[in-house]
PDB file of C-alpha atoms in Angstrom:
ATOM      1  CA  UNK A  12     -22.004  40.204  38.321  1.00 48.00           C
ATOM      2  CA  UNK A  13     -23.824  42.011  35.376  1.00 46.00           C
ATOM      3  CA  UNK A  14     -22.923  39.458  33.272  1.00 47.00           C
ATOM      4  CA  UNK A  15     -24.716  36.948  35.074  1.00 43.00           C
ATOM      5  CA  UNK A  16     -27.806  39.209  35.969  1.00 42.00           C
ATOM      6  CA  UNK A  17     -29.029  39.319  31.876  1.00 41.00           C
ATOM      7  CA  UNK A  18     -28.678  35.327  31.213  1.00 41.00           C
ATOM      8  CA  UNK A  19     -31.159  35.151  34.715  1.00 38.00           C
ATOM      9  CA  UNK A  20     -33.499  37.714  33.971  1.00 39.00           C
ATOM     10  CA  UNK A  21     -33.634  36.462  30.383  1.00 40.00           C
ATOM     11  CA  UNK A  22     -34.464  33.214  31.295  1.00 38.00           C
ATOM     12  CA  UNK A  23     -37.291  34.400  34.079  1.00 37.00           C
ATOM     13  CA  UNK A  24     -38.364  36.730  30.829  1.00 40.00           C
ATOM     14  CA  UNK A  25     -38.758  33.128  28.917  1.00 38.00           C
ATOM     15  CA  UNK A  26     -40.094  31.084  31.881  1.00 36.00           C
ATOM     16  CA  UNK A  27     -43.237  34.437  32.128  1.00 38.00           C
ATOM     17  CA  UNK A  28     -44.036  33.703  28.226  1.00 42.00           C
ATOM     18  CA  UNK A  29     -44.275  30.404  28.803  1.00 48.00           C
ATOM     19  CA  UNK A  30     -47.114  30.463  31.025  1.00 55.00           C
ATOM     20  CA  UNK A  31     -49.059  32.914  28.892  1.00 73.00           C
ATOM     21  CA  UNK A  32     -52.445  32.620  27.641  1.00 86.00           C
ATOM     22  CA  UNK A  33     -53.678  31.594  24.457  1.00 91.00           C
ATOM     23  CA  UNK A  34     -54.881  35.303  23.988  1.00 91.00           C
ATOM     24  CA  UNK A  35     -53.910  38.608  25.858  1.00 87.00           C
ATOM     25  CA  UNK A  36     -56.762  40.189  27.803  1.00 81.00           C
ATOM     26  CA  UNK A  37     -59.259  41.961  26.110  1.00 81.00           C
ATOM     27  CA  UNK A  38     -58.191  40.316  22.240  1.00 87.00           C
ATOM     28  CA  UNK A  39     -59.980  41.255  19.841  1.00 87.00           C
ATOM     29  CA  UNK A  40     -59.682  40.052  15.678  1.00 88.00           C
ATOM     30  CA  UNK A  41     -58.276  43.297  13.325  1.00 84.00           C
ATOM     31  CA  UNK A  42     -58.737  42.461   9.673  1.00 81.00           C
ATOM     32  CA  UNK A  43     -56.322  45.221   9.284  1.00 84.00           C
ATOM     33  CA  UNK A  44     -53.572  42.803  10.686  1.00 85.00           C
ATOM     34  CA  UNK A  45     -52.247  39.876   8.865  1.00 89.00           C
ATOM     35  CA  UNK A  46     -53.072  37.266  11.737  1.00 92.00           C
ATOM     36  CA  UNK A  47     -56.492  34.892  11.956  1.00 94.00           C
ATOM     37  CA  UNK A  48     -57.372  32.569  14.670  1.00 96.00           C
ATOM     38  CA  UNK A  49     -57.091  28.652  14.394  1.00 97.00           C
ATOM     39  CA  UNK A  50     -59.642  27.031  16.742  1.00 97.00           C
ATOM     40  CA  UNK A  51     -59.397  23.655  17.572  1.00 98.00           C
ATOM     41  CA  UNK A  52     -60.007  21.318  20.792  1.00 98.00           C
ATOM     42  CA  UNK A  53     -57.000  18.541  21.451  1.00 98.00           C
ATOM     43  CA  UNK A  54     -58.291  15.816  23.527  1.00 98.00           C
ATOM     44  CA  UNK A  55     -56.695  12.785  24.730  1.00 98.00           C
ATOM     45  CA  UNK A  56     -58.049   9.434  25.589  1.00 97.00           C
ATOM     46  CA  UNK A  57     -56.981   5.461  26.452  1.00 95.00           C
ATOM     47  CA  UNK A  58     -54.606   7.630  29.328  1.00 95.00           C
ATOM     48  CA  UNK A  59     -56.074   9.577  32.252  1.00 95.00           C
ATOM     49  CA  UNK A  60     -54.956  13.139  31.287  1.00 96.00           C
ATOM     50  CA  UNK A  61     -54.483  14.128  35.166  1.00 94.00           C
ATOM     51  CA  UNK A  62     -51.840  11.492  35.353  1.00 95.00           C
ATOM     52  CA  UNK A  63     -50.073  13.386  32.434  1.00 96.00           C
ATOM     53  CA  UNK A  64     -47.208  15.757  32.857  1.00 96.00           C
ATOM     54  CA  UNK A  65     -47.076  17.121  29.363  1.00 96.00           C
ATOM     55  CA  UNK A  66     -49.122  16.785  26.686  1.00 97.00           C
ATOM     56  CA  UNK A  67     -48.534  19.002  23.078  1.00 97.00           C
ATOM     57  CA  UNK A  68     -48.848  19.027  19.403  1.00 97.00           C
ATOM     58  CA  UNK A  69     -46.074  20.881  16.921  1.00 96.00           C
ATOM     59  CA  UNK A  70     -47.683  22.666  14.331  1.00 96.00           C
ATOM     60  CA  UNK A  71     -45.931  24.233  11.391  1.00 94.00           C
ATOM     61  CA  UNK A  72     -46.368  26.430   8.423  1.00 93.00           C
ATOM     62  CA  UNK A  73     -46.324  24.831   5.115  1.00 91.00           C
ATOM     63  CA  UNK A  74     -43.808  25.802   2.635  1.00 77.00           C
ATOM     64  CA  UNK A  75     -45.621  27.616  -0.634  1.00 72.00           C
ATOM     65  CA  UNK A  76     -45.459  24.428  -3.178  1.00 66.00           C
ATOM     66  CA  UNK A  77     -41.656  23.673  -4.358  1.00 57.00           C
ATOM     67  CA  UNK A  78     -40.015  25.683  -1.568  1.00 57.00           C
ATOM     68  CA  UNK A  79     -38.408  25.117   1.346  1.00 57.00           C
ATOM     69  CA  UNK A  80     -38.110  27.492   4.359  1.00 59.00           C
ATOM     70  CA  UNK A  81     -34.745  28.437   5.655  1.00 60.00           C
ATOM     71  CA  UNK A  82     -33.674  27.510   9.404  1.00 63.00           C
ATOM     72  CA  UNK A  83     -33.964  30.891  11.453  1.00 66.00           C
ATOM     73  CA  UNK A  84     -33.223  31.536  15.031  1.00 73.00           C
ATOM     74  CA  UNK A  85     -34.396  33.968  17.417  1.00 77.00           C
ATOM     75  CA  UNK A  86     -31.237  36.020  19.493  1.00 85.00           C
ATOM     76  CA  UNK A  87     -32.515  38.142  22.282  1.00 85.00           C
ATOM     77  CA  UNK A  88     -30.422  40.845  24.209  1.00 84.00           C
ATOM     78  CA  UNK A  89     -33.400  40.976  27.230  1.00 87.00           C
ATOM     79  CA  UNK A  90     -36.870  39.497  28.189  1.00 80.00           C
ATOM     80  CA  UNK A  91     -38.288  42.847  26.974  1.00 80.00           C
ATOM     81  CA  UNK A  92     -37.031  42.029  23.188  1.00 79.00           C
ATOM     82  CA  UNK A  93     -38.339  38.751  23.722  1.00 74.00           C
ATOM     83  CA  UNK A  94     -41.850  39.561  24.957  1.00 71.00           C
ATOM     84  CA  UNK A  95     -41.851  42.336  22.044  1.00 72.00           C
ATOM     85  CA  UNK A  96     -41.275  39.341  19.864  1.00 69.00           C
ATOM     86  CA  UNK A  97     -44.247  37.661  21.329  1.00 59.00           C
ATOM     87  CA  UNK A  98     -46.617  39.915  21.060  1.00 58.00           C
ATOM     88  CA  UNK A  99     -45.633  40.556  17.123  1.00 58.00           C
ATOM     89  CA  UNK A 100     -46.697  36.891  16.361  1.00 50.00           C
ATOM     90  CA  UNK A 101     -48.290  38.886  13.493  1.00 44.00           C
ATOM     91  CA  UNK A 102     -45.729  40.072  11.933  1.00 46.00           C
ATOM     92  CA  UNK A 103     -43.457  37.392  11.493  1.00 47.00           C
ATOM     93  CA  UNK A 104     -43.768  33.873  10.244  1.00 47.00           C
ATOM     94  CA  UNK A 105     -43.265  31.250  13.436  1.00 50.00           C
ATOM     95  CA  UNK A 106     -41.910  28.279  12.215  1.00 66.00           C
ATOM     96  CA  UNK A 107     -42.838  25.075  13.934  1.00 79.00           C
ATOM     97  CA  UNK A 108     -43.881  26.001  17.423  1.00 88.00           C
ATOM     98  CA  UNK A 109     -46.204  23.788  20.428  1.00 92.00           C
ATOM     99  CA  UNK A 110     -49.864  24.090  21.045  1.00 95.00           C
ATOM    100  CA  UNK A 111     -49.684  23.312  25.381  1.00 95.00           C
ATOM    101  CA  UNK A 112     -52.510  21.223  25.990  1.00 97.00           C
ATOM    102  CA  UNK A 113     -51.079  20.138  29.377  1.00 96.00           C
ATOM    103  CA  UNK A 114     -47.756  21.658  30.463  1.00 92.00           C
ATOM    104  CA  UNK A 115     -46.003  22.639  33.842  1.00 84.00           C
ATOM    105  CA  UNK A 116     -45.886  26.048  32.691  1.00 79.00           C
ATOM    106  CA  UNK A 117     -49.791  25.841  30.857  1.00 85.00           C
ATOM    107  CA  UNK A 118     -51.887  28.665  32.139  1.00 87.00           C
ATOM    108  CA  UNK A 119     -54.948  27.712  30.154  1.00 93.00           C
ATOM    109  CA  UNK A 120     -57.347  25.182  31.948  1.00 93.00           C
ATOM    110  CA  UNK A 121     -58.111  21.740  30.817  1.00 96.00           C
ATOM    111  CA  UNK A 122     -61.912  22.924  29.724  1.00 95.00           C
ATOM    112  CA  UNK A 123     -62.473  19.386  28.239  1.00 97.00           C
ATOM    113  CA  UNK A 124     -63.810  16.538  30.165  1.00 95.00           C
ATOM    114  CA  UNK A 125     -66.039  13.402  30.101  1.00 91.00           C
ATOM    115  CA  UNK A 126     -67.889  12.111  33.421  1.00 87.00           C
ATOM    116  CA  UNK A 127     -65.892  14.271  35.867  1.00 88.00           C
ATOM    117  CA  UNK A 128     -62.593  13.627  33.906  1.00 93.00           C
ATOM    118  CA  UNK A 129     -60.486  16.003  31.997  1.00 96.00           C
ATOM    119  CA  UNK A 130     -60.229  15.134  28.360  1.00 97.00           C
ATOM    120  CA  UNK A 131     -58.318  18.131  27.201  1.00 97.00           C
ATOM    121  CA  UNK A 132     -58.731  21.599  26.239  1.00 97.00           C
ATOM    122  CA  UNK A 133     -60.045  24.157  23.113  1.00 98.00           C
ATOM    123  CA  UNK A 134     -56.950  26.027  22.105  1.00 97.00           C
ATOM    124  CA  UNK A 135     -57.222  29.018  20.212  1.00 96.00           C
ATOM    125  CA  UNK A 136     -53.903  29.756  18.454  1.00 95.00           C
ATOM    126  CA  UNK A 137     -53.282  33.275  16.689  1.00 94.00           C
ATOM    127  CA  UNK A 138     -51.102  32.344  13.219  1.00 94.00           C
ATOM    128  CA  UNK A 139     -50.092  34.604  10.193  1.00 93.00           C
ATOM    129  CA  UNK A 140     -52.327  34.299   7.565  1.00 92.00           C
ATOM    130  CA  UNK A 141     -51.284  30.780   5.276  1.00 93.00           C
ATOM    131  CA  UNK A 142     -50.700  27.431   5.069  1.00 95.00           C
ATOM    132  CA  UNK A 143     -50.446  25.083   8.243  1.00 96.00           C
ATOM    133  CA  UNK A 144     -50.534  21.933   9.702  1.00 96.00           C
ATOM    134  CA  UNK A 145     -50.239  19.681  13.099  1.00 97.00           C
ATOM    135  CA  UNK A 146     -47.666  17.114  12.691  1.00 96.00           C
ATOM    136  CA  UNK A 147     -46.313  15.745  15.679  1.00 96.00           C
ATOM    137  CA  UNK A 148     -47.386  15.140  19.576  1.00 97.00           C
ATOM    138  CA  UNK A 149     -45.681  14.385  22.832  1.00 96.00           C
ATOM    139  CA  UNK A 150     -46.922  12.878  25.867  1.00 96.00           C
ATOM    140  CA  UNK A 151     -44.746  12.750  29.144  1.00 96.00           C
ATOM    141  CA  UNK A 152     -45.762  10.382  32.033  1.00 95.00           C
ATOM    142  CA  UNK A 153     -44.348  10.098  35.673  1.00 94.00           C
ATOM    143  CA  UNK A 154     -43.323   6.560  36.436  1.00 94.00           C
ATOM    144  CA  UNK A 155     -41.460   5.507  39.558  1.00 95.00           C
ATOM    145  CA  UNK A 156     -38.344   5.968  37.884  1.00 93.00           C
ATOM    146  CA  UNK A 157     -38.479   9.244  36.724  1.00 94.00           C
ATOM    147  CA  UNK A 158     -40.688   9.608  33.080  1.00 95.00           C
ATOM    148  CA  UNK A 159     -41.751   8.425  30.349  1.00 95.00           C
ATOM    149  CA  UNK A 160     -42.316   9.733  27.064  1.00 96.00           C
ATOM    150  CA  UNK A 161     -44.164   8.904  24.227  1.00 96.00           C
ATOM    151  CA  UNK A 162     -43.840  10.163  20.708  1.00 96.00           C
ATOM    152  CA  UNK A 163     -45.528   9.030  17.400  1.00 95.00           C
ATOM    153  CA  UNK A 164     -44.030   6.530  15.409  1.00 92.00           C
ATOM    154  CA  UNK A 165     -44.260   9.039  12.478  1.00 93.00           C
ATOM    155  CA  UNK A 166     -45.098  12.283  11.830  1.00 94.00           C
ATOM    156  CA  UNK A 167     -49.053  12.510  10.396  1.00 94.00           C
ATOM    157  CA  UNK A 168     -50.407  15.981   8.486  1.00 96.00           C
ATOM    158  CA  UNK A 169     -53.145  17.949   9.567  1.00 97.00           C
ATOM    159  CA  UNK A 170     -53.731  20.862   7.257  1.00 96.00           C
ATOM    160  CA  UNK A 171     -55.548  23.818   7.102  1.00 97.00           C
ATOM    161  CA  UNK A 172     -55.291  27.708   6.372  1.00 96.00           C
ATOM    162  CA  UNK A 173     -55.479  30.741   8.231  1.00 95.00           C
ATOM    163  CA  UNK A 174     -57.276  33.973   6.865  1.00 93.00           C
ATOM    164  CA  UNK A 175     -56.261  37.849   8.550  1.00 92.00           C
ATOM    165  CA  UNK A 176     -59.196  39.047  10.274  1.00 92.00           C
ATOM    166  CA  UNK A 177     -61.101  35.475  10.596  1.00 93.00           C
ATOM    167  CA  UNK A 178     -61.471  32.423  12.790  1.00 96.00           C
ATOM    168  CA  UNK A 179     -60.988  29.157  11.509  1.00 97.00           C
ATOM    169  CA  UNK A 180     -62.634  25.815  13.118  1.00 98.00           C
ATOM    170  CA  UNK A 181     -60.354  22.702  12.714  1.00 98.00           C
ATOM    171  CA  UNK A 182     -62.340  20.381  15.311  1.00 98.00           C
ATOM    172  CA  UNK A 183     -61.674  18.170  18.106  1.00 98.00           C
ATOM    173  CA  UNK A 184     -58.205  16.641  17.506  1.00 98.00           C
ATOM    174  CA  UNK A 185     -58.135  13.200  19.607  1.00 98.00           C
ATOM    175  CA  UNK A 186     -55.551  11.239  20.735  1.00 97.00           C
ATOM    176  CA  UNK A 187     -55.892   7.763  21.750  1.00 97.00           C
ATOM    177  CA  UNK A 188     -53.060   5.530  23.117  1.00 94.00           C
ATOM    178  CA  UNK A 189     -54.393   1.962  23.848  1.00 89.00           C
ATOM    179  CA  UNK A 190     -53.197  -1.147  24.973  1.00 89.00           C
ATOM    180  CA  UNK A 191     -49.585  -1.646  24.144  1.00 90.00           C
ATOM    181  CA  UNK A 192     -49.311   1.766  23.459  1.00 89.00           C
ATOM    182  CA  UNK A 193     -51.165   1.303  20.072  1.00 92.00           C
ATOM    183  CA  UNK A 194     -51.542   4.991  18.758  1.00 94.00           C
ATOM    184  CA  UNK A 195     -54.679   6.134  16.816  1.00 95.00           C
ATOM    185  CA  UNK A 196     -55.373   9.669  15.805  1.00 96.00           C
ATOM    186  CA  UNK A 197     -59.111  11.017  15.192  1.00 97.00           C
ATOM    187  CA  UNK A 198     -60.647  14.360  14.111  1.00 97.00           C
ATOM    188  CA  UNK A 199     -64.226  15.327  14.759  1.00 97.00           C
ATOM    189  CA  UNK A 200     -66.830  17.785  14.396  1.00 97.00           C
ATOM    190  CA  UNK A 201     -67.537  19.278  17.647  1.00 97.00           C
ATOM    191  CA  UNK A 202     -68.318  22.256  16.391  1.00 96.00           C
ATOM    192  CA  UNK A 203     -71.770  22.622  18.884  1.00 96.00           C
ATOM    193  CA  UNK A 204     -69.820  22.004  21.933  1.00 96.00           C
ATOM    194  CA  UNK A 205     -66.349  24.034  21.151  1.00 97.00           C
ATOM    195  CA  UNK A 206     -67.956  26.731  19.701  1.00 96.00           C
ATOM    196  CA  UNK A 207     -70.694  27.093  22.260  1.00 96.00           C
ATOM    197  CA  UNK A 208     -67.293  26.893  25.120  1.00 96.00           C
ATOM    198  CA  UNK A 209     -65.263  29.559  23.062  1.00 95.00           C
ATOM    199  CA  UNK A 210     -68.041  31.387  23.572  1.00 93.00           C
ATOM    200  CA  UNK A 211     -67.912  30.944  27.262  1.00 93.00           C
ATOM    201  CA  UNK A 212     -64.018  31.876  27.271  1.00 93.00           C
ATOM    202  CA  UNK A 213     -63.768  34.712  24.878  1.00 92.00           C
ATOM    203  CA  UNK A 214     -67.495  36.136  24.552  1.00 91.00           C
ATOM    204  CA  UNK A 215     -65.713  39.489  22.264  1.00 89.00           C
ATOM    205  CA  UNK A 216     -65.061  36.564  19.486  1.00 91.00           C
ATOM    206  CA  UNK A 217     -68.650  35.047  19.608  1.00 82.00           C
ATOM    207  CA  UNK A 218     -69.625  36.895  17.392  1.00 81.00           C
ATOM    208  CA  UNK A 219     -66.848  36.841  14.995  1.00 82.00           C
ATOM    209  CA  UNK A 220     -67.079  35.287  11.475  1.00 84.00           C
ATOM    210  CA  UNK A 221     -65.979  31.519  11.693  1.00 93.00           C
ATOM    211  CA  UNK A 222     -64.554  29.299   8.745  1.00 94.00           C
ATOM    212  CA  UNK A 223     -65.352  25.969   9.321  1.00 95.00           C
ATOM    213  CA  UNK A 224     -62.803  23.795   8.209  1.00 94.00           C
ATOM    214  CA  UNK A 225     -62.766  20.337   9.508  1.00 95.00           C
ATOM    215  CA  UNK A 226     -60.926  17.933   7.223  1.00 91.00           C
ATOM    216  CA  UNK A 227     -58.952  14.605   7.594  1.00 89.00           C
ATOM    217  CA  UNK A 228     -55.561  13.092   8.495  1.00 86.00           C
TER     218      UNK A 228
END
């Protein structure tokens, strides 16, 4: 019986994490750790979001110039390690990981929205300081059958760094899939309307320093 007891209450340990915020209550930015604050809003369009299971970006960090990172994983002996782990995000490197837009286990709200529809949401991701960039996305649709999902046809490169102690604005990420499932990916200065909602959501960071940092695909 034991053995079976640590497998469940790991994986009700993993299910809890997964429906975590963005940020733990009361976060505030510590230049004196080596973590900043990537803030970006990820909005789709061409598909109603609310008919949307899942909807996600992988981001990863980018290798220093010639190098390569090796393939690590994670071995936990309870959900206590593992939330430990979590809450270090500082002090290790994360590898490729998902930014939840729209998820069965998302506890942010879609903030995003356009005449009464939600668009998306304004994610604010806490990184080690370096090198990063969004490079894939993943849509999952219920369809009489079961679902569908939808996947790029190639992996695109958003880059951008991450400072300790500072936030960095990235812009409104947008994701349209048109007719025949024709994909386009756009990136836009929002920075009046995100900033002016992060504000709204986390009023300890509005006055933080911000690095604005909106570049191109």
């Amino acid at each position: 019986m034991k053995r079976l007891l640590v497998p469940v209450l790991l994986t009700l340990g993993l299910i809890g994490c997964a429906s975590s915020p963005d940020l733990p209550a009361g976060y505030a930015l510590d230049p004196g750790r080596p973590e900043g604050l990537a803030i970006v809003s990820l909005t789709l369009t061409g598909k109603q979001l609310n008919r949307i299971s899942v909807f996600e970006y992988r981001l990863r960090e980018i290798p220093p110039r010639g190098g390569m990172f090796a393939d690590t994983r994670d071995h936990y002996d309870s959900p206590r390690q593992h939330a430990r782990s979590v809450q270090a995000v500082g002090e290790n490197p994360p590898g490729s990981r998902s930014v939840v837009v729209k998820g069965v286990n998302s506890a942010e709200p879609l903030d995003i929205g356009d005449a009464g529809q939600a668009q998306g949401r304004l994610a604010t991701v806490r990184l080690p300081a370096g090198e990063y960039e969004l490079h894939s996305w993943r849509l999952r649709e219920p369809t009489p059958y079961g679902e569908r999902e939808y996947k790029p046809p190639q992996e695109f490169s958003y880059r951008f760094s991450i400072k300790s102690g500072e936030m960095t604005y990235l812009g409104r990420v947008n994701l349209h899939l048109g007719e025949r499932n024709a994909v386009r990916i756009s990136v836009e200065d929002r920075r009046q309307d995100d900033l002016a909602l992060l504000g709204r959501k986390h009023p300890a960071l509005a006055t933080g320093k911000i690095t604005h940092a909106v570049g191109s695909l």
